[in-house]
Amino acid sequence: MAKPLSLAFIGGGLNSAIGMTHKIASQMDGHFQLSAGCFSRDDALNRQTGMAWGLDESKIYQDALTLLEKEHAHLDAVVVLTPTPAHREILMACLEYPLPIICEKALVASVKDAEDIQQRVDEVNSQLYVTFNYTGYPMVRELRQRLQSGALGRIQHVMVEMPQEGFSRCRSDGSVALPQTWRRTDNAIPTVSLDLGVHVHQLVEFLTEKHALDVYAVNSTFARVPGVVDTVNIVSRYSDDVVCNYWYGKAALGYRNGLRIRVYGTEGSAEWLQMEPEYLRVADIHGNVSIIDRTASDNTVANQERYCRFKAGHPAGFIEAFANYYCDIAAALRGEANSYAIGSQVALKGLAFLESANKSALAQQKIVL
């Protein structure tokens, strides 16, 4: 095992939705160690987080810019975990040194910001990775390999769903928990698309290696949080005449996170659900349906040792998938060949697609990309 890479976290305090997951996933396989952090603008919470995660008090900073100034020479990468609207300023500051960056999705909130970030990444020849962590599931990677090998024939149709219920589900007193203030404002890209749409778009390109040519979208507000889009439906034609359907949102009662991928080809189909991540449901042209698990003898990806931290019958889940993705980023930072670590150019493409989808929804017409 190589020496662990040194990380600093900006954001991701104990009260955040994703901080603990990044902390566990980055350290699960010994590739990273947390060396410094500025976890929250709340001084008490910032200090509490750093102490809980084993940092010396001198490595807990109250200001992100001071952290970068003092620690940049000792770091291998910075992990940006602040709310999306704050990403641009922090990313630009990191690139001044320049430091490799691991950024929580969405990269930024607009295409213009993403273009500016990408230009700066290219100018300083840095590395910027975005945590599209659902690609870390072994059976998603197995599905990708099977599609690339032609196991389903020519891909014709892809359907991706990501329904959640957070904007609709009531407390016992009948009230709905309001999201953070920044999630209650929509701009050129609705916030629900920054939260969920970036994942579904990236998953389609990851699996199929096809690219969107046009988009038709419908935005809806179905839930009890007023003034924001909470549901998006999209139809898009991709290269090689592949048709893609997307449905994602936060007004789907009964779904905590119903990520589901279905792929249809000329020789068969495959389906994967995040709630049952160890399995692929595969059908062939003769009507045979089979369930393939992570240990199937004909797997070429999912049964690799790196995905089997424990013996068969003990399911791996979300944090393990996140850790798989962190392993890939570590490999990329060390200069090793790796096709799974996903950079800022992919994130820029996704934001451009989602901005076009929003334009389509507002104009009620198809947008040619």
XYZ file of C-alpha atoms in Angstrom, residues 17-290:
274
model
C -25.712 15.731 4.509
C -22.564 14.387 2.889
C -19.511 15.212 5.039
C -19.389 12.015 7.066
C -19.829 9.908 3.931
C -16.823 11.579 2.282
C -14.775 11.155 5.431
C -15.520 7.419 5.699
C -15.297 6.695 1.971
C -12.002 8.513 1.470
C -10.350 6.531 4.266
C -12.012 3.132 3.863
C -9.230 1.578 1.790
C -6.306 3.550 3.210
C -5.681 5.734 0.165
C -6.296 9.073 1.918
C -5.899 10.694 5.294
C -7.630 13.840 6.508
C -4.911 16.328 7.422
C -6.707 19.682 7.751
C -10.135 21.204 7.421
C -12.419 24.210 7.442
C -15.710 22.417 7.945
C -18.212 25.155 8.794
C -18.616 28.909 9.142
C -19.983 28.189 12.615
C -16.850 28.270 14.783
C -18.156 25.819 17.364
C -19.355 23.311 14.771
C -16.139 23.694 12.800
C -14.019 22.889 15.853
C -16.343 20.084 16.962
C -16.073 18.419 13.539
C -12.305 18.631 13.376
C -11.860 17.269 16.888
C -14.355 14.442 16.280
C -12.403 13.450 13.178
C -9.069 13.347 14.949
C -7.432 16.564 13.786
C -5.024 18.535 15.886
C -6.555 21.869 16.805
C -3.861 23.667 14.798
C -5.162 21.986 11.624
C -8.737 23.231 12.085
C -9.138 26.526 10.233
C -11.886 29.117 10.572
C -11.289 30.423 7.050
C -10.863 28.405 3.855
C -8.435 30.856 2.271
C -6.186 30.721 5.322
C -6.255 26.925 5.172
C -5.111 27.000 1.558
C -2.380 29.530 2.284
C -0.984 27.618 5.250
C -1.489 24.013 4.130
C -1.223 23.904 0.327
C 2.384 22.690 0.317
C 1.453 19.711 2.503
C -1.686 18.590 0.643
C -2.266 16.168 -2.207
C -5.846 17.384 -2.807
C -8.672 19.495 -1.413
C -12.218 18.157 -1.050
C -14.890 20.832 -1.622
C -18.111 20.028 0.244
C -19.796 23.419 0.595
C -23.230 24.183 -0.910
C -23.067 24.371 -4.697
C -23.424 28.187 -4.964
C -20.179 28.595 -2.987
C -18.115 26.248 -5.174
C -16.844 28.716 -7.779
C -14.965 30.963 -5.354
C -13.368 28.051 -3.495
C -12.431 26.168 -6.662
C -10.755 29.247 -8.110
C -8.855 29.756 -4.849
C -7.613 26.149 -4.892
C -6.465 26.537 -8.480
C -4.303 29.523 -7.575
C -1.739 27.205 -5.942
C -2.726 24.993 -7.892
C -4.091 22.087 -5.914
C -5.854 18.983 -7.234
C -9.522 19.109 -6.247
C -12.231 16.588 -5.434
C -15.554 18.427 -5.677
C -18.981 17.301 -4.534
C -21.556 17.549 -7.311
C -22.834 19.756 -8.788
C -19.502 21.245 -9.848
C -21.014 24.733 -9.976
C -24.478 26.211 -10.538
C -24.135 27.459 -14.121
C -22.516 26.635 -17.439
C -20.647 29.965 -17.435
C -19.069 29.174 -14.068
C -18.152 25.678 -15.263
C -16.529 27.084 -18.399
C -14.492 29.542 -16.329
C -13.397 26.771 -13.973
C -12.457 24.473 -16.856
C -10.439 27.221 -18.515
C -8.508 27.747 -15.288
C -7.947 23.999 -14.809
C -6.465 23.848 -18.301
C -4.310 26.954 -17.772
C -2.648 25.634 -14.630
C -2.710 21.965 -15.742
C -4.431 20.839 -12.564
C -6.785 17.947 -11.776
C -10.429 18.437 -10.810
C -12.643 15.425 -10.097
C -16.377 15.470 -9.383
C -17.987 12.867 -7.132
C -20.367 11.030 -9.434
C -20.385 8.294 -6.841
C -23.161 6.099 -8.262
C -20.673 4.919 -10.874
C -18.817 3.256 -8.001
C -21.369 0.462 -7.624
C -19.765 -2.755 -8.915
C -22.887 -3.865 -10.788
C -23.157 -0.485 -12.537
C -19.602 -1.010 -13.720
C -20.458 -4.569 -14.702
C -23.411 -3.279 -16.727
C -21.140 -0.779 -18.467
C -18.720 -3.522 -19.420
C -21.515 -5.725 -20.759
C -22.906 -2.882 -22.845
C -19.484 -2.085 -24.267
C -18.905 -5.740 -25.140
C -22.190 -5.868 -27.077
C -23.954 -8.269 -24.708
C -27.306 -6.533 -25.334
C -26.666 -5.874 -29.004
C -27.072 -2.345 -30.297
C -28.380 -0.035 -27.576
C -31.747 1.458 -28.528
C -33.361 2.908 -25.417
C -32.210 3.962 -21.932
C -34.492 4.970 -19.065
C -33.160 6.450 -15.824
C -35.299 7.382 -12.819
C -34.272 9.089 -9.596
C -37.442 9.825 -7.605
C -37.301 11.102 -4.036
C -39.963 12.352 -1.634
C -38.193 15.025 0.399
C -40.341 17.949 -0.766
C -43.632 16.073 -0.228
C -43.290 13.930 2.858
C -44.970 15.434 5.921
C -43.983 15.382 9.553
C -46.427 13.959 12.087
C -47.909 17.449 12.558
C -48.612 17.806 8.834
C -45.799 20.250 8.075
C -43.083 19.730 5.455
C -39.430 20.188 6.360
C -38.088 23.044 4.246
C -34.732 22.480 2.535
C -31.797 24.840 2.942
C -32.389 28.365 1.629
C -30.106 27.883 -1.378
C -32.164 24.870 -2.472
C -35.275 27.072 -2.646
C -33.957 29.234 -5.493
C -33.872 28.235 -9.156
C -31.729 29.890 -11.796
C -30.643 28.860 -15.299
C -30.497 25.286 -14.024
C -33.142 24.289 -11.440
C -31.639 23.209 -8.137
C -33.300 19.791 -8.423
C -31.282 19.278 -11.596
C -28.080 20.281 -9.812
C -28.930 17.754 -7.096
C -30.255 14.844 -9.159
C -30.112 15.624 -12.864
C -26.326 15.754 -12.959
C -26.258 12.136 -11.757
C -28.755 10.726 -14.232
C -27.163 12.502 -17.206
C -23.698 11.339 -16.236
C -24.852 7.751 -15.706
C -26.225 7.525 -19.250
C -22.978 8.750 -20.797
C -20.939 6.553 -18.440
C -22.861 3.432 -19.418
C -23.419 3.999 -23.115
C -20.618 6.342 -24.238
C -23.293 8.087 -26.344
C -23.910 11.834 -26.406
C -27.098 13.904 -26.378
C -28.144 15.564 -29.637
C -31.378 17.245 -28.561
C -33.619 17.548 -25.537
C -37.275 18.102 -24.700
C -38.131 18.701 -21.058
C -41.092 19.394 -18.783
C -40.589 21.058 -15.387
C -43.180 20.612 -12.650
C -43.877 21.806 -9.128
C -45.922 19.066 -7.491
C -44.894 19.297 -3.838
C -45.422 21.612 -0.892
C -42.270 23.718 -1.278
C -43.449 26.707 -3.335
C -41.611 28.534 -6.072
C -39.143 25.857 -7.147
C -39.106 23.086 -9.708
C -39.235 19.736 -7.911
C -39.800 17.299 -10.794
C -38.247 17.069 -14.272
C -39.169 14.781 -17.179
C -36.842 14.668 -20.190
C -36.752 12.919 -23.559
C -33.498 13.120 -25.473
C -32.129 11.575 -28.643
C -28.504 10.512 -28.385
C -25.865 9.558 -30.934
C -26.423 6.292 -32.837
C -30.190 6.899 -32.600
C -30.415 5.982 -28.918
C -33.469 7.405 -27.121
C -33.166 8.361 -23.452
C -35.907 9.064 -20.919
C -35.197 10.776 -17.614
C -37.450 11.256 -14.619
C -36.115 12.734 -11.414
C -37.530 14.814 -8.611
C -38.337 15.283 -4.940
C -42.135 14.952 -4.976
C -42.471 11.171 -5.361
C -44.045 9.866 -2.165
C -42.794 6.457 -1.148
C -39.321 6.846 -2.656
C -36.324 7.652 -0.477
C -33.963 7.460 -3.439
C -35.413 5.346 -6.225
C -32.492 5.363 -8.648
C -33.275 2.877 -11.402
C -31.527 2.232 -14.727
C -33.056 0.278 -17.613
C -31.233 -0.369 -20.879
C -32.823 -1.975 -23.932
C -30.872 -3.343 -26.895
C -31.476 -5.389 -30.013
C -30.367 -8.590 -28.245
C -31.593 -8.080 -24.692
C -32.201 -5.722 -21.779
C -30.800 -5.035 -18.308
C -32.096 -3.319 -15.187
C -30.346 -2.091 -12.025
C -31.909 -0.590 -8.876
C -29.904 1.221 -6.228
C -32.099 -0.306 -3.511
C -30.947 -3.756 -4.694
C -27.410 -2.871 -5.769
C -25.924 -6.354 -5.818
C -28.039 -7.504 -8.764
C -28.651 -7.016 -12.471
C -31.880 -8.260 -14.001
C -31.041 -9.369 -17.540
C -33.337 -10.587 -20.327
C -32.350 -12.035 -23.700
C -33.965 -12.111 -27.116
C -35.568 -15.510 -26.410
C -37.503 -14.276 -23.390
C -35.194 -15.725 -20.775
C -34.867 -13.584 -17.651
C -32.032 -14.032 -15.164
